[in-house]
PDB file of C-alpha atoms in Angstrom:
ATOM      1  CA  MET A   1      -1.283  -9.423   8.520  1.00 75.00           C
ATOM      2  CA  ASN A   2      -4.100  -8.665  10.937  1.00 84.00           C
ATOM      3  CA  PHE A   3      -6.603  -6.454   9.128  1.00 92.00           C
ATOM      4  CA  LYS A   4      -9.927  -7.641  10.499  1.00 90.00           C
ATOM      5  CA  ALA A   5     -13.340  -6.161  11.241  1.00 92.00           C
ATOM      6  CA  ASP A   6     -12.637  -6.194  14.981  1.00 93.00           C
ATOM      7  CA  SER A   7      -9.095  -4.759  14.723  1.00 94.00           C
ATOM      8  CA  LYS A   8      -8.565  -1.715  16.922  1.00 97.00           C
ATOM      9  CA  VAL A   9      -7.260   1.332  15.063  1.00 98.00           C
ATOM     10  CA  LEU A  10      -5.588   4.560  16.197  1.00 98.00           C
ATOM     11  CA  ILE A  11      -5.296   7.776  14.152  1.00 98.00           C
ATOM     12  CA  GLN A  12      -2.067   9.735  14.588  1.00 98.00           C
ATOM     13  CA  GLY A  13      -2.596  13.264  13.329  1.00 98.00           C
ATOM     14  CA  ILE A  14      -6.353  13.209  13.821  1.00 98.00           C
ATOM     15  CA  THR A  15      -6.436  17.014  14.063  1.00 97.00           C
ATOM     16  CA  GLU A  16      -4.927  17.353  10.562  1.00 97.00           C
ATOM     17  CA  SER A  17      -7.517  18.073   7.864  1.00 96.00           C
ATOM     18  CA  LEU A  18      -7.144  14.646   6.230  1.00 97.00           C
ATOM     19  CA  GLY A  19      -7.116  12.962   9.616  1.00 97.00           C
ATOM     20  CA  LYS A  20     -10.408  14.574  10.591  1.00 97.00           C
ATOM     21  CA  VAL A  21     -12.159  13.707   7.339  1.00 98.00           C
ATOM     22  CA  HIS A  22     -10.929  10.148   6.933  1.00 98.00           C
ATOM     23  CA  SER A  23     -11.231   9.120  10.568  1.00 98.00           C
ATOM     24  CA  GLN A  24     -14.950   9.831  10.196  1.00 98.00           C
ATOM     25  CA  LEU A  25     -15.144   7.916   6.901  1.00 98.00           C
ATOM     26  CA  MET A  26     -13.284   4.967   8.419  1.00 98.00           C
ATOM     27  CA  LYS A  27     -15.698   4.909  11.351  1.00 97.00           C
ATOM     28  CA  ALA A  28     -18.684   5.077   9.003  1.00 97.00           C
ATOM     29  CA  TYR A  29     -17.311   2.059   7.114  1.00 97.00           C
ATOM     30  CA  GLY A  30     -17.315   0.054  10.324  1.00 97.00           C
ATOM     31  CA  THR A  31     -13.615   0.277  11.185  1.00 98.00           C
ATOM     32  CA  GLN A  32     -13.048   0.101  14.962  1.00 98.00           C
ATOM     33  CA  VAL A  33     -11.303   3.453  15.346  1.00 98.00           C
ATOM     34  CA  VAL A  34     -10.773   3.831  19.090  1.00 98.00           C
ATOM     35  CA  GLY A  35      -8.997   7.184  19.377  1.00 98.00           C
ATOM     36  CA  GLY A  36      -6.645   9.766  17.977  1.00 98.00           C
ATOM     37  CA  VAL A  37      -3.270  11.240  18.869  1.00 98.00           C
ATOM     38  CA  SER A  38      -2.226  14.861  18.326  1.00 97.00           C
ATOM     39  CA  ALA A  39       0.269  16.520  20.663  1.00 96.00           C
ATOM     40  CA  GLY A  40      -1.272  19.496  22.427  1.00 96.00           C
ATOM     41  CA  TYR A  41      -4.860  18.412  21.825  1.00 97.00           C
ATOM     42  CA  GLY A  42      -5.183  15.785  24.552  1.00 97.00           C
ATOM     43  CA  GLY A  43      -8.555  15.747  26.306  1.00 96.00           C
ATOM     44  CA  GLN A  44     -10.517  16.900  23.268  1.00 97.00           C
ATOM     45  CA  GLN A  45     -12.859  14.868  21.080  1.00 96.00           C
ATOM     46  CA  ILE A  46     -12.966  14.719  17.268  1.00 97.00           C
ATOM     47  CA  ASN A  47     -15.690  12.805  15.432  1.00 95.00           C
ATOM     48  CA  GLY A  48     -16.707  11.372  18.799  1.00 96.00           C
ATOM     49  CA  LEU A  49     -13.210   9.975  19.352  1.00 97.00           C
ATOM     50  CA  PRO A  50     -11.008  10.789  22.353  1.00 98.00           C
ATOM     51  CA  VAL A  51      -7.787  12.617  21.498  1.00 98.00           C
ATOM     52  CA  PHE A  52      -4.538  11.999  23.378  1.00 98.00           C
ATOM     53  CA  ASP A  53      -1.180  13.763  23.412  1.00 98.00           C
ATOM     54  CA  MET A  54       0.821  10.523  23.136  1.00 98.00           C
ATOM     55  CA  VAL A  55       0.305   6.998  21.844  1.00 98.00           C
ATOM     56  CA  GLU A  56       1.277   5.582  25.240  1.00 97.00           C
ATOM     57  CA  GLN A  57      -1.498   7.596  26.907  1.00 97.00           C
ATOM     58  CA  ALA A  58      -4.020   6.418  24.321  1.00 98.00           C
ATOM     59  CA  LEU A  59      -3.220   2.759  24.880  1.00 98.00           C
ATOM     60  CA  LEU A  60      -3.599   3.130  28.641  1.00 97.00           C
ATOM     61  CA  GLU A  61      -7.187   4.247  28.004  1.00 97.00           C
ATOM     62  CA  VAL A  62      -8.301   2.164  25.007  1.00 97.00           C
ATOM     63  CA  GLY A  63      -6.164  -0.942  25.458  1.00 97.00           C
ATOM     64  CA  PRO A  64      -3.977  -2.710  22.857  1.00 96.00           C
ATOM     65  CA  VAL A  65      -4.206  -1.414  19.288  1.00 97.00           C
ATOM     66  CA  ASP A  66      -3.586  -3.460  16.127  1.00 97.00           C
ATOM     67  CA  THR A  67      -3.015  -0.658  13.607  1.00 98.00           C
ATOM     68  CA  THR A  68      -2.194   3.028  13.522  1.00 98.00           C
ATOM     69  CA  VAL A  69      -2.904   5.271  10.534  1.00 98.00           C
ATOM     70  CA  ILE A  70      -0.576   8.276  10.315  1.00 98.00           C
ATOM     71  CA  PHE A  71      -1.630  11.646   8.874  1.00 98.00           C
ATOM     72  CA  VAL A  72       0.993  13.923  10.476  1.00 98.00           C
ATOM     73  CA  SER A  73       3.257  16.247   8.460  1.00 97.00           C
ATOM     74  CA  PRO A  74       6.256  14.691   6.644  1.00 97.00           C
ATOM     75  CA  TYR A  75       8.887  15.739   9.179  1.00 97.00           C
ATOM     76  CA  GLN A  76       6.802  14.374  12.065  1.00 98.00           C
ATOM     77  CA  VAL A  77       6.249  10.935  10.537  1.00 98.00           C
ATOM     78  CA  LEU A  78       9.408   9.311  11.899  1.00 98.00           C
ATOM     79  CA  ASP A  79       8.693  10.365  15.491  1.00 98.00           C
ATOM     80  CA  ALA A  80       5.046   9.285  15.187  1.00 98.00           C
ATOM     81  CA  ALA A  81       5.961   5.872  13.772  1.00 98.00           C
ATOM     82  CA  LEU A  82       8.727   5.253  16.320  1.00 98.00           C
ATOM     83  CA  GLU A  83       6.297   6.158  19.093  1.00 98.00           C
ATOM     84  CA  ALA A  84       3.852   3.574  17.725  1.00 98.00           C
ATOM     85  CA  ILE A  85       6.570   0.900  17.500  1.00 98.00           C
ATOM     86  CA  ALA A  86       7.693   1.631  21.078  1.00 98.00           C
ATOM     87  CA  SER A  87       4.082   1.116  22.180  1.00 97.00           C
ATOM     88  CA  GLY A  88       3.906  -2.301  20.538  1.00 97.00           C
ATOM     89  CA  ILE A  89       1.698  -1.460  17.539  1.00 98.00           C
ATOM     90  CA  LYS A  90       2.599  -3.935  14.795  1.00 97.00           C
ATOM     91  CA  GLN A  91       0.886  -2.398  11.747  1.00 98.00           C
ATOM     92  CA  ILE A  92       1.638   1.169  10.666  1.00 98.00           C
ATOM     93  CA  ILE A  93       0.023   2.860   7.669  1.00 98.00           C
ATOM     94  CA  ILE A  94       1.592   6.171   6.593  1.00 98.00           C
ATOM     95  CA  ILE A  95      -0.747   8.257   4.442  1.00 98.00           C
ATOM     96  CA  THR A  96       1.561  11.304   4.437  1.00 97.00           C
ATOM     97  CA  GLU A  97       3.637  11.927   1.312  1.00 96.00           C
ATOM     98  CA  GLY A  98       7.086  13.465   1.035  1.00 95.00           C
ATOM     99  CA  VAL A  99       8.671  11.798   4.070  1.00 97.00           C
ATOM    100  CA  PRO A 100      12.450  12.495   4.076  1.00 96.00           C
ATOM    101  CA  PRO A 101      14.269   9.448   2.636  1.00 95.00           C
ATOM    102  CA  LEU A 102      16.756   9.203   5.506  1.00 97.00           C
ATOM    103  CA  ASP A 103      13.875   9.195   7.986  1.00 97.00           C
ATOM    104  CA  MET A 104      12.389   6.240   6.120  1.00 97.00           C
ATOM    105  CA  VAL A 105      15.726   4.405   6.100  1.00 97.00           C
ATOM    106  CA  HIS A 106      15.777   4.727   9.892  1.00 98.00           C
ATOM    107  CA  LEU A 107      12.140   3.675  10.210  1.00 98.00           C
ATOM    108  CA  VAL A 108      12.500   0.642   7.933  1.00 97.00           C
ATOM    109  CA  ARG A 109      15.401  -0.625  10.041  1.00 97.00           C
ATOM    110  CA  LYS A 110      13.400  -0.176  13.255  1.00 98.00           C
ATOM    111  CA  ALA A 111      10.375  -1.872  11.700  1.00 98.00           C
ATOM    112  CA  GLU A 112      12.432  -4.876  10.582  1.00 97.00           C
ATOM    113  CA  ALA A 113      14.001  -5.239  14.029  1.00 97.00           C
ATOM    114  CA  SER A 114      10.589  -5.144  15.732  1.00 97.00           C
ATOM    115  CA  GLU A 115       8.739  -7.218  13.073  1.00 96.00           C
ATOM    116  CA  THR A 116       6.414  -4.300  12.351  1.00 98.00           C
ATOM    117  CA  LEU A 117       4.551  -4.047   9.032  1.00 98.00           C
ATOM    118  CA  VAL A 118       4.803  -0.553   7.532  1.00 98.00           C
ATOM    119  CA  VAL A 119       2.598   0.457   4.584  1.00 98.00           C
ATOM    120  CA  GLY A 120       3.548   3.654   2.772  1.00 96.00           C
ATOM    121  CA  PRO A 121       4.353   6.475   2.935  1.00 97.00           C
ATOM    122  CA  ASN A 122       2.296   8.282   0.307  1.00 96.00           C
ATOM    123  CA  THR A 123      -0.340   5.562   0.235  1.00 97.00           C
ATOM    124  CA  PRO A 124      -4.144   5.378   0.204  1.00 97.00           C
ATOM    125  CA  GLY A 125      -3.679   2.629   2.785  1.00 97.00           C
ATOM    126  CA  VAL A 126      -5.441  -0.715   3.028  1.00 98.00           C
ATOM    127  CA  ILE A 127      -9.038  -1.774   2.495  1.00 98.00           C
ATOM    128  CA  VAL A 128     -10.560  -5.189   3.148  1.00 98.00           C
ATOM    129  CA  PRO A 129     -13.897  -4.682   1.376  1.00 98.00           C
ATOM    130  CA  GLY A 130     -16.894  -5.081   3.638  1.00 96.00           C
ATOM    131  CA  LYS A 131     -14.716  -5.344   6.760  1.00 97.00           C
ATOM    132  CA  VAL A 132     -12.201  -2.587   7.396  1.00 98.00           C
ATOM    133  CA  LEU A 133     -10.992   0.670   5.807  1.00 98.00           C
ATOM    134  CA  LEU A 134      -7.582   1.984   6.831  1.00 98.00           C
ATOM    135  CA  GLY A 135      -6.753   5.117   4.894  1.00 97.00           C
ATOM    136  CA  THR A 136      -8.291   7.055   2.021  1.00 97.00           C
ATOM    137  CA  HIS A 137      -9.562   4.395  -0.407  1.00 97.00           C
ATOM    138  CA  PRO A 138     -12.983   5.459  -1.796  1.00 96.00           C
ATOM    139  CA  GLN A 139     -15.163   2.594  -0.602  1.00 96.00           C
ATOM    140  CA  GLU A 140     -17.655   2.786  -3.480  1.00 97.00           C
ATOM    141  CA  PHE A 141     -15.175   1.207  -5.927  1.00 97.00           C
ATOM    142  CA  TYR A 142     -14.630  -1.942  -3.876  1.00 98.00           C
ATOM    143  CA  THR A 143     -16.690  -5.045  -3.202  1.00 98.00           C
ATOM    144  CA  PRO A 144     -15.865  -8.215  -1.201  1.00 98.00           C
ATOM    145  CA  GLY A 145     -14.339 -11.043  -3.196  1.00 98.00           C
ATOM    146  CA  LYS A 146     -11.256 -13.165  -3.870  1.00 98.00           C
ATOM    147  CA  ILE A 147      -8.881 -10.897  -5.850  1.00 98.00           C
ATOM    148  CA  GLY A 148      -5.943  -9.337  -4.017  1.00 98.00           C
ATOM    149  CA  LEU A 149      -4.887  -5.934  -5.401  1.00 98.00           C
ATOM    150  CA  ILE A 150      -1.450  -4.517  -4.601  1.00 98.00           C
ATOM    151  CA  SER A 151      -0.383  -1.287  -6.253  1.00 95.00           C
ATOM    152  CA  ARG A 152       2.404   1.272  -6.357  1.00 91.00           C
ATOM    153  CA  SER A 153      -0.034   3.864  -7.657  1.00 85.00           C
ATOM    154  CA  GLY A 154      -2.720   5.757  -5.767  1.00 83.00           C
ATOM    155  CA  THR A 155      -5.738   6.727  -7.823  1.00 86.00           C
ATOM    156  CA  LEU A 156      -5.007   4.018 -10.387  1.00 91.00           C
ATOM    157  CA  THR A 157      -5.665   1.499  -7.614  1.00 94.00           C
ATOM    158  CA  TYR A 158      -9.238   2.746  -7.348  1.00 93.00           C
ATOM    159  CA  GLU A 159      -9.731   2.619 -11.105  1.00 95.00           C
ATOM    160  CA  ILE A 160      -8.610  -0.983 -11.293  1.00 97.00           C
ATOM    161  CA  ALA A 161     -10.711  -1.944  -8.272  1.00 97.00           C
ATOM    162  CA  ASN A 162     -13.691  -0.398 -10.048  1.00 97.00           C
ATOM    163  CA  GLU A 163     -12.934  -2.352 -13.245  1.00 97.00           C
ATOM    164  CA  LEU A 164     -12.805  -5.572 -11.230  1.00 98.00           C
ATOM    165  CA  THR A 165     -16.027  -4.725  -9.393  1.00 98.00           C
ATOM    166  CA  LYS A 166     -17.887  -3.971 -12.633  1.00 97.00           C
ATOM    167  CA  ALA A 167     -16.761  -7.348 -13.981  1.00 98.00           C
ATOM    168  CA  GLY A 168     -18.115  -9.152 -10.930  1.00 97.00           C
ATOM    169  CA  LEU A 169     -14.659  -9.767  -9.460  1.00 98.00           C
ATOM    170  CA  GLY A 170     -14.665  -8.692  -5.828  1.00 98.00           C
ATOM    171  CA  GLN A 171     -11.496  -8.003  -3.881  1.00 98.00           C
ATOM    172  CA  SER A 172     -10.065  -9.730  -0.816  1.00 98.00           C
ATOM    173  CA  ILE A 173      -7.891  -6.686  -0.115  1.00 98.00           C
ATOM    174  CA  GLY A 174      -6.693  -3.477  -1.755  1.00 98.00           C
ATOM    175  CA  VAL A 175      -3.206  -2.256  -0.786  1.00 98.00           C
ATOM    176  CA  GLY A 176      -1.347   0.833  -1.926  1.00 96.00           C
ATOM    177  CA  ILE A 177       2.258   0.021  -1.001  1.00 96.00           C
ATOM    178  CA  GLY A 178       3.238   3.690  -1.337  1.00 94.00           C
ATOM    179  CA  SER A 179       4.748   6.070  -3.858  1.00 89.00           C
ATOM    180  CA  ASP A 180       7.455   7.860  -1.888  1.00 90.00           C
ATOM    181  CA  ALA A 181      11.176   7.399  -2.414  1.00 81.00           C
ATOM    182  CA  ILE A 182      11.535   4.683   0.213  1.00 93.00           C
ATOM    183  CA  ILE A 183       8.589   2.602   1.364  1.00 95.00           C
ATOM    184  CA  GLY A 184       8.079   0.277   4.269  1.00 96.00           C
ATOM    185  CA  SER A 185       6.811  -2.913   2.656  1.00 95.00           C
ATOM    186  CA  SER A 186       7.588  -4.190  -0.831  1.00 94.00           C
ATOM    187  CA  PHE A 187       5.717  -5.963  -3.610  1.00 96.00           C
ATOM    188  CA  ALA A 188       7.510  -9.182  -2.639  1.00 95.00           C
ATOM    189  CA  GLN A 189       6.397  -8.919   0.973  1.00 96.00           C
ATOM    190  CA  TRP A 190       2.768  -8.412  -0.013  1.00 97.00           C
ATOM    191  CA  LEU A 191       2.924 -11.165  -2.621  1.00 97.00           C
ATOM    192  CA  GLN A 192       3.974 -13.568   0.113  1.00 97.00           C
ATOM    193  CA  ILE A 193       1.187 -12.326   2.412  1.00 97.00           C
ATOM    194  CA  LEU A 194      -1.486 -12.802  -0.246  1.00 98.00           C
ATOM    195  CA  ASP A 195      -0.080 -16.128  -1.400  1.00 97.00           C
ATOM    196  CA  GLU A 196      -0.674 -17.404   2.145  1.00 97.00           C
ATOM    197  CA  ASP A 197      -4.072 -15.720   2.503  1.00 96.00           C
ATOM    198  CA  ASP A 198      -7.003 -18.149   2.365  1.00 96.00           C
ATOM    199  CA  ASP A 199      -9.359 -15.406   1.156  1.00 96.00           C
ATOM    200  CA  THR A 200      -7.286 -14.620  -1.952  1.00 98.00           C
ATOM    201  CA  GLU A 201      -7.437 -16.717  -5.136  1.00 97.00           C
ATOM    202  CA  ALA A 202      -5.583 -14.437  -7.572  1.00 98.00           C
ATOM    203  CA  ILE A 203      -3.411 -11.333  -7.338  1.00 98.00           C
ATOM    204  CA  VAL A 204      -3.302  -8.152  -9.430  1.00 98.00           C
ATOM    205  CA  LEU A 205      -0.004  -6.263  -9.208  1.00 97.00           C
ATOM    206  CA  VAL A 206       0.129  -2.653 -10.434  1.00 95.00           C
ATOM    207  CA  GLY A 207       3.585  -1.203 -11.005  1.00 90.00           C
ATOM    208  CA  GLU A 208       4.964   2.006 -12.506  1.00 83.00           C
ATOM    209  CA  ILE A 209       7.819   2.824 -14.850  1.00 77.00           C
ATOM    210  CA  GLY A 210       9.245   5.409 -12.445  1.00 66.00           C
ATOM    211  CA  SER A 211       9.533   3.107  -9.462  1.00 64.00           C
ATOM    212  CA  GLY A 212      11.626   0.189  -8.289  1.00 65.00           C
ATOM    213  CA  GLY A 213      10.678  -3.322  -7.361  1.00 85.00           C
ATOM    214  CA  GLU A 214       8.772  -4.630 -10.364  1.00 90.00           C
ATOM    215  CA  GLU A 215      11.631  -6.724 -11.740  1.00 90.00           C
ATOM    216  CA  ALA A 216      12.356  -8.155  -8.291  1.00 91.00           C
ATOM    217  CA  ALA A 217       8.644  -8.886  -7.890  1.00 93.00           C
ATOM    218  CA  ALA A 218       8.574 -10.759 -11.205  1.00 94.00           C
ATOM    219  CA  ALA A 219      11.501 -12.932 -10.126  1.00 94.00           C
ATOM    220  CA  TYR A 220       9.889 -13.582  -6.757  1.00 95.00           C
ATOM    221  CA  ILE A 221       6.587 -14.580  -8.362  1.00 96.00           C
ATOM    222  CA  GLU A 222       8.365 -17.068 -10.616  1.00 95.00           C
ATOM    223  CA  GLU A 223      10.326 -18.582  -7.736  1.00 96.00           C
ATOM    224  CA  ALA A 224       7.909 -18.545  -4.806  1.00 96.00           C
ATOM    225  CA  ILE A 225       4.290 -17.611  -5.597  1.00 97.00           C
ATOM    226  CA  ASP A 226       1.780 -20.364  -6.320  1.00 96.00           C
ATOM    227  CA  LYS A 227      -1.339 -18.278  -6.935  1.00 97.00           C
ATOM    228  CA  PRO A 228      -1.961 -16.715 -10.364  1.00 97.00           C
ATOM    229  CA  VAL A 229      -0.750 -13.115 -10.769  1.00 97.00           C
ATOM    230  CA  ILE A 230      -1.777 -10.492 -13.323  1.00 97.00           C
ATOM    231  CA  ALA A 231       0.448  -7.427 -13.831  1.00 96.00           C
ATOM    232  CA  TYR A 232      -0.122  -3.933 -15.162  1.00 95.00           C
ATOM    233  CA  LEU A 233       2.637  -1.361 -15.662  1.00 90.00           C
ATOM    234  CA  ALA A 234       1.513   2.270 -15.627  1.00 83.00           C
ATOM    235  CA  GLY A 235       3.244   4.865 -17.790  1.00 66.00           C
ATOM    236  CA  THR A 236       4.701   2.659 -20.508  1.00 63.00           C
ATOM    237  CA  TYR A 237       3.575   5.139 -23.171  1.00 57.00           C
ATOM    238  CA  ALA A 238       4.889   8.255 -21.456  1.00 52.00           C
ATOM    239  CA  PRO A 239       7.184  10.245 -23.780  1.00 54.00           C
ATOM    240  CA  LYS A 240      10.901   9.838 -23.204  1.00 56.00           C
ATOM    241  CA  GLY A 241      12.345  12.620 -21.070  1.00 52.00           C
ATOM    242  CA  LYS A 242       8.972  13.508 -19.537  1.00 50.00           C
ATOM    243  CA  ARG A 243       9.575  14.163 -15.848  1.00 42.00           C
ATOM    244  CA  LEU A 244       7.638  11.794 -13.603  1.00 50.00           C
ATOM    245  CA  GLY A 245       7.047  12.550  -9.931  1.00 48.00           C
ATOM    246  CA  HIS A 246       8.021   9.138  -8.600  1.00 48.00           C
ATOM    247  CA  ALA A 247      11.186   9.046 -10.723  1.00 43.00           C
ATOM    248  CA  GLY A 248      12.573  12.074  -8.900  1.00 43.00           C
ATOM    249  CA  ASP A 249      11.750  10.397  -5.608  1.00 42.00           C
ATOM    250  CA  LEU A 250      13.508   7.253  -6.744  1.00 42.00           C
ATOM    251  CA  ILE A 251      16.727   9.141  -7.434  1.00 42.00           C
ATOM    252  CA  ALA A 252      16.578  10.737  -4.006  1.00 40.00           C
ATOM    253  CA  ALA A 253      16.147   7.303  -2.477  1.00 40.00           C
ATOM    254  CA  GLN A 254      19.104   5.831  -4.339  1.00 43.00           C
ATOM    255  CA  LEU A 255      21.347   8.697  -3.289  1.00 43.00           C
ATOM    256  CA  SER A 256      20.200   8.452   0.313  1.00 40.00           C
ATOM    257  CA  VAL A 257      21.315   4.850   0.644  1.00 43.00           C
ATOM    258  CA  GLY A 258      24.648   5.423  -1.061  1.00 43.00           C
ATOM    259  CA  ASN A 259      24.036   3.953  -4.499  1.00 43.00           C
ATOM    260  CA  PRO A 260      24.769   6.856  -6.875  1.00 36.00           C
ATOM    261  CA  ASP A 261      25.988   4.392  -9.526  1.00 38.00           C
ATOM    262  CA  LYS A 262      22.433   3.099  -9.861  1.00 37.00           C
ATOM    263  CA  VAL A 263      20.839   6.482 -10.506  1.00 38.00           C
ATOM    264  CA  ARG A 264      19.040   6.627 -13.848  1.00 39.00           C
ATOM    265  CA  PRO A 265      18.117   9.756 -15.812  1.00 39.00           C
ATOM    266  CA  ILE A 266      14.913  11.515 -14.770  1.00 38.00           C
ATOM    267  CA  GLY A 267      11.989  10.878 -17.052  1.00 43.00           C
ATOM    268  CA  ALA A 268      10.310   8.043 -18.868  1.00 45.00           C
ATOM    269  CA  ASP A 269      12.842   5.567 -20.217  1.00 51.00           C
ATOM    270  CA  PRO A 270      11.445   3.188 -22.832  1.00 46.00           C
ATOM    271  CA  GLU A 271      14.312   0.759 -22.201  1.00 52.00           C
ATOM    272  CA  THR A 272      13.534   0.655 -18.463  1.00 70.00           C
ATOM    273  CA  ALA A 273       9.840   0.102 -19.173  1.00 77.00           C
ATOM    274  CA  GLN A 274      10.725  -2.677 -21.601  1.00 81.00           C
ATOM    275  CA  ARG A 275      12.957  -4.348 -19.006  1.00 84.00           C
ATOM    276  CA  LYS A 276      10.102  -4.406 -16.529  1.00 86.00           C
ATOM    277  CA  LEU A 277       7.668  -5.777 -19.112  1.00 88.00           C
ATOM    278  CA  SER A 278      10.228  -8.360 -20.230  1.00 88.00           C
ATOM    279  CA  ALA A 279      10.739  -9.461 -16.628  1.00 90.00           C
ATOM    280  CA  PHE A 280       7.012 -10.088 -16.208  1.00 92.00           C
ATOM    281  CA  LYS A 281       6.786 -11.960 -19.496  1.00 90.00           C
ATOM    282  CA  ALA A 282       9.888 -14.034 -18.741  1.00 91.00           C
ATOM    283  CA  ALA A 283       8.189 -15.116 -15.511  1.00 93.00           C
ATOM    284  CA  LYS A 284       5.072 -16.016 -17.568  1.00 94.00           C
ATOM    285  CA  ILE A 285       2.991 -13.373 -15.827  1.00 96.00           C
ATOM    286  CA  PRO A 286       0.150 -12.027 -18.010  1.00 96.00           C
ATOM    287  CA  VAL A 287       0.502  -8.272 -18.508  1.00 95.00           C
ATOM    288  CA  ALA A 288      -2.520  -6.064 -19.239  1.00 95.00           C
ATOM    289  CA  GLU A 289      -2.067  -3.286 -21.797  1.00 93.00           C
ATOM    290  CA  ARG A 290      -4.712  -1.132 -20.116  1.00 93.00           C
ATOM    291  CA  PRO A 291      -6.699  -1.284 -16.845  1.00 95.00           C
ATOM    292  CA  SER A 292      -9.875  -2.350 -18.649  1.00 96.00           C
ATOM    293  CA  ASP A 293      -8.085  -5.527 -19.825  1.00 97.00           C
ATOM    294  CA  ILE A 294      -7.358  -6.722 -16.291  1.00 98.00           C
ATOM    295  CA  PRO A 295     -10.722  -8.406 -15.482  1.00 98.00           C
ATOM    296  CA  SER A 296     -10.639 -10.648 -18.577  1.00 97.00           C
ATOM    297  CA  LEU A 297      -7.067 -11.730 -17.797  1.00 97.00           C
ATOM    298  CA  VAL A 298      -8.035 -12.476 -14.194  1.00 97.00           C
ATOM    299  CA  LYS A 299     -10.943 -14.624 -15.359  1.00 97.00           C
ATOM    300  CA  LYS A 300      -8.614 -16.563 -17.662  1.00 95.00           C
ATOM    301  CA  VAL A 301      -6.151 -17.408 -14.892  1.00 93.00           C
ATOM    302  CA  LEU A 302      -8.938 -18.363 -12.511  1.00 92.00           C
ATOM    303  CA  LYS A 303     -10.428 -20.954 -14.878  1.00 75.00           C
ATOM    304  CA  PRO A 304      -7.576 -23.501 -14.540  1.00 68.00           C
ATOM    305  CA  ALA A 305      -7.712 -23.087 -10.754  1.00 58.00           C
ATOM    306  CA  SER A 306     -11.456 -23.771 -10.668  1.00 56.00           C
ATOM    307  CA  LYS A 307     -11.022 -26.897 -12.848  1.00 56.00           C
ATOM    308  CA  LYS A 308      -8.446 -28.301 -10.398  1.00 52.00           C
ATOM    309  CA  LYS A 309     -11.017 -28.059  -7.616  1.00 50.00           C
TER     310      LYS A 309
END
């Protein structure tokens, strides 16, 4: 992970409406955005940033880039990300939602082969409070601190960051891992990153009932993570049979990788939610019933750590 104040950042899809708005907000936060890429718009300037037709052309002008943030349309994401990988960019954040599952399967394989970190798609991105903003996180909810926040949700991430901030618990990083059918980096991958991060003392993990990975994350925490972790599972009280957006995506993902036997019915499944909660509890991970409970649980797990020091 190399998300630092001096990291150079490229915006792919800077001429898209979201790209225009958030490239300016990222710059205002202090992020070192060095240029944008939008085919057919090379030679122009947006928000004072030079625009290039290709990533390769941009790097010839601005030099090596640490991270690219992608705002292009769903069916252009794969080409944009592969172009970034071919140019040696090692951190890719995909804000776009609705990326075709098979495109993501292809991208994930390329990313693994090239040791590239992919965040998203359908993510607010990454924020290191006080240092760098990469995506659409509203900066006013975050403050620098020692709590790492990794979340499957989008807007719920901001709410929990705000609850932590109000309780005097600043954040070392806020990461939305993505809400599309197939995502680039998992809970387990980010748990390992934050467990090794000197600036993080505790981790808050936010899962959802209509997504995958929470049970695997619980097992990984029990086996490999030394730092205290607090969990919250969104949607546990949703009525059975209520269609959830991410659940439909999950089915598409399972079909796309040839696992039709693992497809579950669309909608909230109390048994599935209970399995996820049971997995957290079996791993002795405190689970908050509501976002407002998270700060008090974090403070409880931090007390033993402070006594050891």
